[in-house]
XYZ file of C-alpha atoms in Angstrom:
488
model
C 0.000 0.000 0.000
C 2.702 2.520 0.711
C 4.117 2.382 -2.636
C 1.214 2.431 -4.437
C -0.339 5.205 -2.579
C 3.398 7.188 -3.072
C 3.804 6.370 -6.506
C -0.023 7.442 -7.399
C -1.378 9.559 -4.963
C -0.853 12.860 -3.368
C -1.788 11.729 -0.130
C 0.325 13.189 3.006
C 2.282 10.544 5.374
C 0.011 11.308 7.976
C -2.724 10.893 5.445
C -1.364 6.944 4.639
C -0.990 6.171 8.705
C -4.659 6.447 8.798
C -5.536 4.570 5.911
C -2.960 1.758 7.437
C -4.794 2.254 10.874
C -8.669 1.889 8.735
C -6.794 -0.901 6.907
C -6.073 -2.461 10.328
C -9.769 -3.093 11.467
C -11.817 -2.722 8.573
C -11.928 -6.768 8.622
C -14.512 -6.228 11.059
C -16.637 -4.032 8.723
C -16.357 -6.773 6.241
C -17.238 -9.842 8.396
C -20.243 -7.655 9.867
C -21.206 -6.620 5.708
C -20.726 -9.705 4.805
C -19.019 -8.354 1.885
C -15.712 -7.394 0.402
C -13.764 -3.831 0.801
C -11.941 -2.523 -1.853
C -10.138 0.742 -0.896
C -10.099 3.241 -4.116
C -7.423 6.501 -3.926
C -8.000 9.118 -6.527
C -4.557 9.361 -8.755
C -2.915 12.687 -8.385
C -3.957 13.853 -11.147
C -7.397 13.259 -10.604
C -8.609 11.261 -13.504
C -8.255 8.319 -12.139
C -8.740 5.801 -9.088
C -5.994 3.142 -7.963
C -6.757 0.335 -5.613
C -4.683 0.096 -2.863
C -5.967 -2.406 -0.337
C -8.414 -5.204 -0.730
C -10.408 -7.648 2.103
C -12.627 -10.550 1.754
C -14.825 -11.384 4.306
C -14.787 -14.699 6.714
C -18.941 -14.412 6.876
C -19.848 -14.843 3.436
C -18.676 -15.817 -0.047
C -16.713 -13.479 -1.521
C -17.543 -10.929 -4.650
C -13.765 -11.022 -6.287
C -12.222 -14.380 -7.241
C -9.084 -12.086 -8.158
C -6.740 -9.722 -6.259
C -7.978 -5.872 -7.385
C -4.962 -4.366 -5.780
C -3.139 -2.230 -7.776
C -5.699 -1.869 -10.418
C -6.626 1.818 -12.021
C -9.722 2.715 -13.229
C -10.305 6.101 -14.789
C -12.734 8.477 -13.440
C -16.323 8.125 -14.972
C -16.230 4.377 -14.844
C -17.298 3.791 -11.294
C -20.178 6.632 -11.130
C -20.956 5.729 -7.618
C -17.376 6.227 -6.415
C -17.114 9.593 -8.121
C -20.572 10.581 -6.431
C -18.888 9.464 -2.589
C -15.841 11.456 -3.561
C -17.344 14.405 -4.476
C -20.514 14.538 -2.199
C -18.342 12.626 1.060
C -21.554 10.916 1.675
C -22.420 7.105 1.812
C -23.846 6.115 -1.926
C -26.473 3.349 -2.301
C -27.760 3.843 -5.709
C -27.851 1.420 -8.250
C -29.252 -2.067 -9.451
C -26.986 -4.772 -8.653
C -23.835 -5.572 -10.816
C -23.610 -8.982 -12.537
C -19.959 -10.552 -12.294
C -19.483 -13.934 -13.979
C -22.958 -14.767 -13.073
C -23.314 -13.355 -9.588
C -25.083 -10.310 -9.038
C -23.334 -7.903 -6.453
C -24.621 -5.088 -4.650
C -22.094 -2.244 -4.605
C -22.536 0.692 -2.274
C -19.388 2.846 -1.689
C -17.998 4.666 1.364
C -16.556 7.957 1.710
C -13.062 7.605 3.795
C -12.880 10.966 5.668
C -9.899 12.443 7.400
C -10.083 16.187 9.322
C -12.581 17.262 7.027
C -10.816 16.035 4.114
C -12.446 12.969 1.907
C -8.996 10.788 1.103
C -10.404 7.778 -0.624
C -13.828 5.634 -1.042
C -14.294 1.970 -0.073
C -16.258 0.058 -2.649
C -18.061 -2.400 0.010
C -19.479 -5.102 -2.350
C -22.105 -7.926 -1.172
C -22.305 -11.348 -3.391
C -26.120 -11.597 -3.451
C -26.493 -15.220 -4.817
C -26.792 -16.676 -1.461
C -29.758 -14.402 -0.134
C -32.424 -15.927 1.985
C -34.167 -13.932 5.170
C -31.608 -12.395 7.668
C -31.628 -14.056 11.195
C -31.064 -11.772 14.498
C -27.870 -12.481 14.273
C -27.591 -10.996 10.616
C -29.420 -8.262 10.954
C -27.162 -7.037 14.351
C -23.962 -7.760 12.206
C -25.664 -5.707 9.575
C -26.500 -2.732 11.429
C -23.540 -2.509 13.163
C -21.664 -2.267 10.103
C -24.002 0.325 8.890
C -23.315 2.279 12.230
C -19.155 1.661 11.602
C -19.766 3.172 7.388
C -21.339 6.330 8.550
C -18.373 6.560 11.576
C -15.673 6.221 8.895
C -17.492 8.901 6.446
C -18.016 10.599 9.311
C -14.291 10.717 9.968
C -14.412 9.009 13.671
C -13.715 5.902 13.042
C -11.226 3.750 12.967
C -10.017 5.302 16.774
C -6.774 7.301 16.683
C -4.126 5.690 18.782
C -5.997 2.521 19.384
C -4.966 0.120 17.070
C -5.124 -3.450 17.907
C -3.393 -6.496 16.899
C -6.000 -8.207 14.390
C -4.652 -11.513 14.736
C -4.957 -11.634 18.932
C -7.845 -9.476 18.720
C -11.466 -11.124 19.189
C -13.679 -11.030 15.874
C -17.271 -10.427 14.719
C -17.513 -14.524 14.792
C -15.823 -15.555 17.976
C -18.769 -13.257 19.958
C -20.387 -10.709 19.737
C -22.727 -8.266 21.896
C -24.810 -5.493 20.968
C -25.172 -2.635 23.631
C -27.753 0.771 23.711
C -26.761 3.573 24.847
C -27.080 2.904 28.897
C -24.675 -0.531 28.269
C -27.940 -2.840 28.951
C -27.260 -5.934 26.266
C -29.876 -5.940 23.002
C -28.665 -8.770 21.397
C -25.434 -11.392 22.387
C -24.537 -13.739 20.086
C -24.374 -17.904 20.686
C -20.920 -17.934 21.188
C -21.223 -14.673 22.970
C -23.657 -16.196 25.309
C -21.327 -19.532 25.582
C -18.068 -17.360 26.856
C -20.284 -15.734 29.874
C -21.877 -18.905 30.775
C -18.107 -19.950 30.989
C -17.158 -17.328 33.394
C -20.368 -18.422 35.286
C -23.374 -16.461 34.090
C -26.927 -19.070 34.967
C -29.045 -16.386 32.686
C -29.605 -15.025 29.518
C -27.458 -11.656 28.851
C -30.334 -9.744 26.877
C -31.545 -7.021 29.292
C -28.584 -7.006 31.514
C -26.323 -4.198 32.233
C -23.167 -5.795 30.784
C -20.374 -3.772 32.691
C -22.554 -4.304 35.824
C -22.766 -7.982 35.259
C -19.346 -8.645 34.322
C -17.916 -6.854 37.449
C -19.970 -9.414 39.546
C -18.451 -12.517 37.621
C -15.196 -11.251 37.650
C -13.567 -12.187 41.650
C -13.346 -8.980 43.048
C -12.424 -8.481 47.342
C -14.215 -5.422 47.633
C -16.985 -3.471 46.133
C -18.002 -3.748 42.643
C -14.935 -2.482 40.089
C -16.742 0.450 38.546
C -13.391 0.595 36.313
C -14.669 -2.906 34.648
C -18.034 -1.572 34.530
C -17.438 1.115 32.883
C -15.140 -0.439 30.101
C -17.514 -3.461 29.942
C -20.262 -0.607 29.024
C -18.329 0.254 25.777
C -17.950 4.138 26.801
C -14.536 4.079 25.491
C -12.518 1.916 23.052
C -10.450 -0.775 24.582
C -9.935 -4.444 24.561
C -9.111 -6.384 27.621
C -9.635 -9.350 29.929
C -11.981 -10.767 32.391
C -10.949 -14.048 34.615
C -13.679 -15.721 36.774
C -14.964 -19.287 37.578
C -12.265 -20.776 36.027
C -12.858 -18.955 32.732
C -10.813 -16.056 30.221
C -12.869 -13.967 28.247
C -11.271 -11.061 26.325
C -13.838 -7.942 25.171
C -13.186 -5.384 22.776
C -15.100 -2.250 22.892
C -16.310 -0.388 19.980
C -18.104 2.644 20.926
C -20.545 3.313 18.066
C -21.296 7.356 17.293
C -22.851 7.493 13.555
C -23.899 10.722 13.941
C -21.197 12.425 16.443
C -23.398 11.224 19.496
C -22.855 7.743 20.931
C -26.007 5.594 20.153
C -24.253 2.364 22.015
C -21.520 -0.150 21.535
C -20.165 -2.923 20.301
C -18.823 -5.422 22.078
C -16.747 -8.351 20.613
C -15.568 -11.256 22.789
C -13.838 -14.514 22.673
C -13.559 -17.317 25.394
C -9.281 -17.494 25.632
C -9.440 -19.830 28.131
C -8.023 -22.832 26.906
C -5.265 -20.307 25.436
C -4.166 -18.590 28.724
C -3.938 -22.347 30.491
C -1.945 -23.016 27.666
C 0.490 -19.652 28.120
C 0.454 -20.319 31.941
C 2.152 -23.898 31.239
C 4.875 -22.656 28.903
C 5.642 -20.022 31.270
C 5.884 -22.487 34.101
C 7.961 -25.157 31.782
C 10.169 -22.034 30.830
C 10.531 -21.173 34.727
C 11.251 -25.040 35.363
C 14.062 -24.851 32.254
C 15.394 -22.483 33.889
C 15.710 -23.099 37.760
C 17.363 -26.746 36.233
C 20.231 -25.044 34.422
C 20.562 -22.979 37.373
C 20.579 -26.082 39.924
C 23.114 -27.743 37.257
C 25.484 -24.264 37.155
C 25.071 -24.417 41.040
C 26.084 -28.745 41.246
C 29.011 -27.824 38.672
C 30.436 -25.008 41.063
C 30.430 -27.116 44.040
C 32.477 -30.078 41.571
C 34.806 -27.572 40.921
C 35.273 -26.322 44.117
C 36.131 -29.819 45.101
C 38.300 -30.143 42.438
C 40.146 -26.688 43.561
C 40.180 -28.257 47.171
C 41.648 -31.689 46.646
C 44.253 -30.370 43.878
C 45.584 -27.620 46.727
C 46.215 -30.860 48.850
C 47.990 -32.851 46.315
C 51.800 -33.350 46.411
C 52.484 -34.485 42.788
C 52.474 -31.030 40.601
C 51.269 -33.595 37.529
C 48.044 -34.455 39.471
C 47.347 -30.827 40.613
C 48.255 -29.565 37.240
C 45.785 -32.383 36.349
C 43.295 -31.411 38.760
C 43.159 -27.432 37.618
C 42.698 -28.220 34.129
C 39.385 -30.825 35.318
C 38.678 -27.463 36.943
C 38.346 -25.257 34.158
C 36.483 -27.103 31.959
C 33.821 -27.691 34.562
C 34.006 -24.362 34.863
C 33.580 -23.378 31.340
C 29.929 -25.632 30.870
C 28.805 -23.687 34.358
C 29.533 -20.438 32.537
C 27.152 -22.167 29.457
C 24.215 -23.365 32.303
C 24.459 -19.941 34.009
C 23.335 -17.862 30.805
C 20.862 -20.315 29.921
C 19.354 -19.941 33.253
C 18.599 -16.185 32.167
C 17.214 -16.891 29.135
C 13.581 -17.932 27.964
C 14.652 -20.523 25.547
C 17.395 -22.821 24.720
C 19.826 -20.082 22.905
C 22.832 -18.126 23.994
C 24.446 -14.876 23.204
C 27.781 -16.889 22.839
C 29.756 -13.888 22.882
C 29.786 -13.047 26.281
C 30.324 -16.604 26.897
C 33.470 -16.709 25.071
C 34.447 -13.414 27.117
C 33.973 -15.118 29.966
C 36.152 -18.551 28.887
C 38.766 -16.344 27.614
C 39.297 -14.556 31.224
C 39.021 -17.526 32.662
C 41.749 -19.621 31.032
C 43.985 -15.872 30.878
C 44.749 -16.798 34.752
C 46.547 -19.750 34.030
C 49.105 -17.801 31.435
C 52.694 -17.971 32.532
C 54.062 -14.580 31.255
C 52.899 -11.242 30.348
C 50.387 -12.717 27.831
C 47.220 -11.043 26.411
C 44.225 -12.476 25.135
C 41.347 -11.088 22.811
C 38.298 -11.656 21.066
C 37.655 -10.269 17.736
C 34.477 -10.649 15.702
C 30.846 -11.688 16.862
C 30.067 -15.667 17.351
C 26.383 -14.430 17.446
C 23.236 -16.176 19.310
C 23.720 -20.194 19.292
C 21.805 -23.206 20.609
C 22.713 -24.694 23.902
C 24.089 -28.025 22.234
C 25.976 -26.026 19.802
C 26.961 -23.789 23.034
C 27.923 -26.008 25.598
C 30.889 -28.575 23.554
C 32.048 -24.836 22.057
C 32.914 -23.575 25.190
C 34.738 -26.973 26.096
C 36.489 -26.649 22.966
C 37.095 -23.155 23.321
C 38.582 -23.601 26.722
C 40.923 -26.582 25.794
C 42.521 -24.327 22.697
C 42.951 -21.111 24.489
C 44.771 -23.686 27.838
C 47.047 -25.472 25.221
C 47.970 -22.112 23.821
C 48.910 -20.065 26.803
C 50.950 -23.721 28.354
C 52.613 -24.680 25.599
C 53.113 -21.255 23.106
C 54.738 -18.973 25.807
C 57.766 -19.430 28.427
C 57.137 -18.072 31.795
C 57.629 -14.497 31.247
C 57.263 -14.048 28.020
C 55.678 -11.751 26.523
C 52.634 -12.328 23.882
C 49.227 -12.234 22.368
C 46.254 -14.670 21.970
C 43.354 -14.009 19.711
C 40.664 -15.276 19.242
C 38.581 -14.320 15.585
C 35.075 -15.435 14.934
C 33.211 -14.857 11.662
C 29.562 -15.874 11.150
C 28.250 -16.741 7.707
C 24.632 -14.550 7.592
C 22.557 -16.149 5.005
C 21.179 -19.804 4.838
C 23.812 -21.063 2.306
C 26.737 -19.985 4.461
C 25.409 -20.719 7.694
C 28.870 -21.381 9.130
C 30.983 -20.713 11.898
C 34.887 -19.929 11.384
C 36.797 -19.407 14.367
C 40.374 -19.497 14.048
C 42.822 -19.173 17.855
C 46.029 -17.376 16.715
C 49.151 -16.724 19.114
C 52.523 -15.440 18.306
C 54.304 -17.900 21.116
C 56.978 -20.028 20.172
C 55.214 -22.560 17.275
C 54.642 -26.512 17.025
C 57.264 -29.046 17.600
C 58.799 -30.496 14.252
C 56.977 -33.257 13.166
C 53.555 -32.153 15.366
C 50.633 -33.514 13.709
C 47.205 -32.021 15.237
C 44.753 -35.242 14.236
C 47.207 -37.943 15.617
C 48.820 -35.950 19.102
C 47.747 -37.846 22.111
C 47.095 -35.047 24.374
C 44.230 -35.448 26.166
C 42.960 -31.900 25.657
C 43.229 -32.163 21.530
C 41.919 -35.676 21.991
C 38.760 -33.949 23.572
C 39.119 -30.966 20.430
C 38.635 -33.286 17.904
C 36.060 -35.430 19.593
C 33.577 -32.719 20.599
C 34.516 -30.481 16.681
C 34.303 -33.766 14.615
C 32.060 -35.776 16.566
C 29.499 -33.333 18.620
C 29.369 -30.727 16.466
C 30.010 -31.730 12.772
C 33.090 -29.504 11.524
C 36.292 -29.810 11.156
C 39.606 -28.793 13.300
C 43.092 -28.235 12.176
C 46.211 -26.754 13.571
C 48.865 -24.963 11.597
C 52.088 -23.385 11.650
C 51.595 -19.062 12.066
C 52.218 -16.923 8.548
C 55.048 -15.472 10.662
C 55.178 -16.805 14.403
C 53.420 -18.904 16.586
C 50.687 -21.044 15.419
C 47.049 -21.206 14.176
C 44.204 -23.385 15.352
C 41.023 -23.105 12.849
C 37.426 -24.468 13.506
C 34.857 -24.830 11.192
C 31.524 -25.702 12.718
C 27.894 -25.638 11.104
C 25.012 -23.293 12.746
C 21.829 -22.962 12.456
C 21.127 -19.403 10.381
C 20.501 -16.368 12.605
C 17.336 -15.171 12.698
């Protein structure tokens, strides 16, 4: 719609945020017409009409097998849109149109803004399935008559109340019909259904519906005369009532047709099943996380036992031994503890590897810096927690075998993320400028136990490769390729 209206209309930005914001809830006008909208903006030039916006109702069949937006039509063509443009008044003239057999009613609707008229919706009603309107028809019907004149009148849709359409309740799911003093004319079957859910014994025609819903809804105190009064429809809002077990949520339509508010809609829809739903995912989520946070809590004390016994060992092997058990313990905590602040199973790995890095610096033996460059990005927890591992093991070979105590020297680590779905890699190379690899050193048959756990968790756990080279100048590279899942 934006670059149609742009490219053929001299309509004003603030002009298009109100035909988005009519575009927003005119499905309700349709499902209550029973008919389909077709918005028409005159051309700048004048001489002609362009369609920018089309909707087919979920009440009825529809009038248009094919998509009209985007369509021109000179001026002249369409005699009942010129006489809505030019006279900003509702037009219902005409014998019925006859479109591949079906004959159509066509009315057309002035759309006003501040006085100004800025388009006309073609509202246009397949006749071929007409029999004698029910109660329930003939509400849905006026209403919508009631919402045409309030957007030629220029007060409808609401400014600054837009809704979410797809969360929103609709003509279908329930619907209520209000006079002027918020007593209840008509109330739809599934209308009527929802209330008897939240524990209504009667029938809601003649009742006061913001008095009646305050007394279902659990209140301590006095009656809520907030929830009566938005139950009434005064104002337009959507929101929720809880009682006996049941979740409603109301919408409130105020309807004014001619400036003065003659009563209100009401739409409803019984979200009960939904919010039990919501309530168990957020309870699962909470569980998720109080385990990782019970498992980062187990792996601190494992380490701190680790710390303990290696402080009372004589052989420096088996406390060297006993550190390194320490760290990498430590490094799938560090993976547990973000999870445990997160509401699903992904990580910002980033800080992670900020956090492995600082923790594996302690252990250098010189004057030795380490840095991350690049982003690793957001990554799932079993991508997460073997990376970290891996992480840590590469960065503790480095800094114990690459530098002499007291040497001076850099470690850094480089991450670059492929972005689209075809490259949906992760290349993370560990370069230090220590002292290089023995001769003969050959990464995929070395029997240290901390490469041995490299290449099982790269090749094995997480599908890419590892290799370890000589530096271009000094020291030596370690490169990981590992596939990701594309970030969203």
């Amino acid at each position: 719609m934006n670059d149609l209206v742009r490219q053929h209309t001299a309509l004003s930005d603030s002009d298009l945020e109100w035909l988005h914001l009519l575009v927003s809830e005119w499905q309700l006008l349709s499902d209550l017409s029973f008919a389909d909208l077709v918005l028409w903006v005159p051309t700048l030039d004048g001489t002609r009409y362009v369609s920018v916006a089309q909707m087919r109702p979920n009440t009825g069949p529809t009038s248009y097998q094919d998509d009209m937006v985007g369509h021109l039509v000179p001026r002249g063509r369409r005699p009942l849109l010129d006489a809505a443009l030019d006279e900003g008044r509702i037009v219902r003239e005409g014998d019925p149109e006859w479109r591949e057999e079906v004959p159509v009613r066509v009315e057309s609707i002035p759309v006003r803004r501040e006085g100004r008229v800025l388009g006309v919706i073609a509202r246009n009603t397949n006749l071929l399935t007409v029999r004698t309107p029910s109660r329930l028809e003939l509400t849905y019907l006026q209403s919508a008559s009631d919402l045409a004149q309030m957007i030629a009148a220029g007060t409808f849709p609401f400014p600054g109340e837009q809704v979410d359409m797809d969360s929103s309740p609709r003509a279908g799911d329930g619907l209520v019909r209000l006079d002027a003093e918020g007593t209840v004319q008509y109330a739809s079957p599934n209308a009527l259904s929802a209330y008897h859910r939240l524990g209504l014994a009667a029938d809601l025609v003649g009742q006061h519906l913001g008095q009646i819903t305050a007394e279902l809804a659990p209140s301590r105190g006095p009656v809520d005369e907030a929830l009566v009064t938005l139950a009434s429809g005064y104002a337009p809002r959507e929101f929720e009532v809880e009682g006996n077990g049941g979740v409603i949520q109301l919408r409130a339509i105020p309807l004014k047709p001619k400036g003065t508010r003659i009563g209100s809609l009401v739409l409803l829809r019984d979200v009960t099943e939904l919010r039990r739903r919501e309530r168990e995912l957020i309870t699962k989520d909470a569980t998720i996380r109080e385990i990782h946070h019970r498992v980062k809590n187990n792996l601190q004390t494992v380490a701190a036992l680790l710390r303990l016994q290696a402080r009372r060992m004589d052989s420096e092997g088996g406390r060297e031994a006993l550190n390194e058990a320490v760290r990498r313990v430590g490094s799938i905590a560090i993976v547990h503890e973000t999870l445990s602040q997160n509401l699903d199973e992904r990580v910002e790995f980033d800080e992670i590897a900020d956090r492995v890095i600082a923790m594996v610096a302690e252990i250098s033996p010189g004057r030795v810096t380490c840095r991350r460059n690049g982003r690793f990005g957001i990554l799932d927890a079993e991508v997460a927690t073997p990376l970290s591992m891996v992480l840590t093991e590469i960065l503790q070979n480095a800094l114990e075998h690459a530098f002499a105590p007291g040497d001076e020297g850099t470690v850094e680590v480089t991450a670059v993320r492929g972005e689209s779905r075809a490259d949906a890699r992760l290349l993370i190379t560990v370069q230090d400028d220590g002292r290089g690899l023995p001769e003969g050193f050959d990464p995929q048959r070395a029997g240290n136990l901390g490469l041995q756990i490299v290449r099982t968790l790269v090749e094995g756990e997480l599908g890419g490769s590892f290799d370890m080279l000589p530096g271009a100048e000094r020291g030596t590279k370690v490169v990981l390729d590992i596939p990701v899942q594309p970030q969203k």
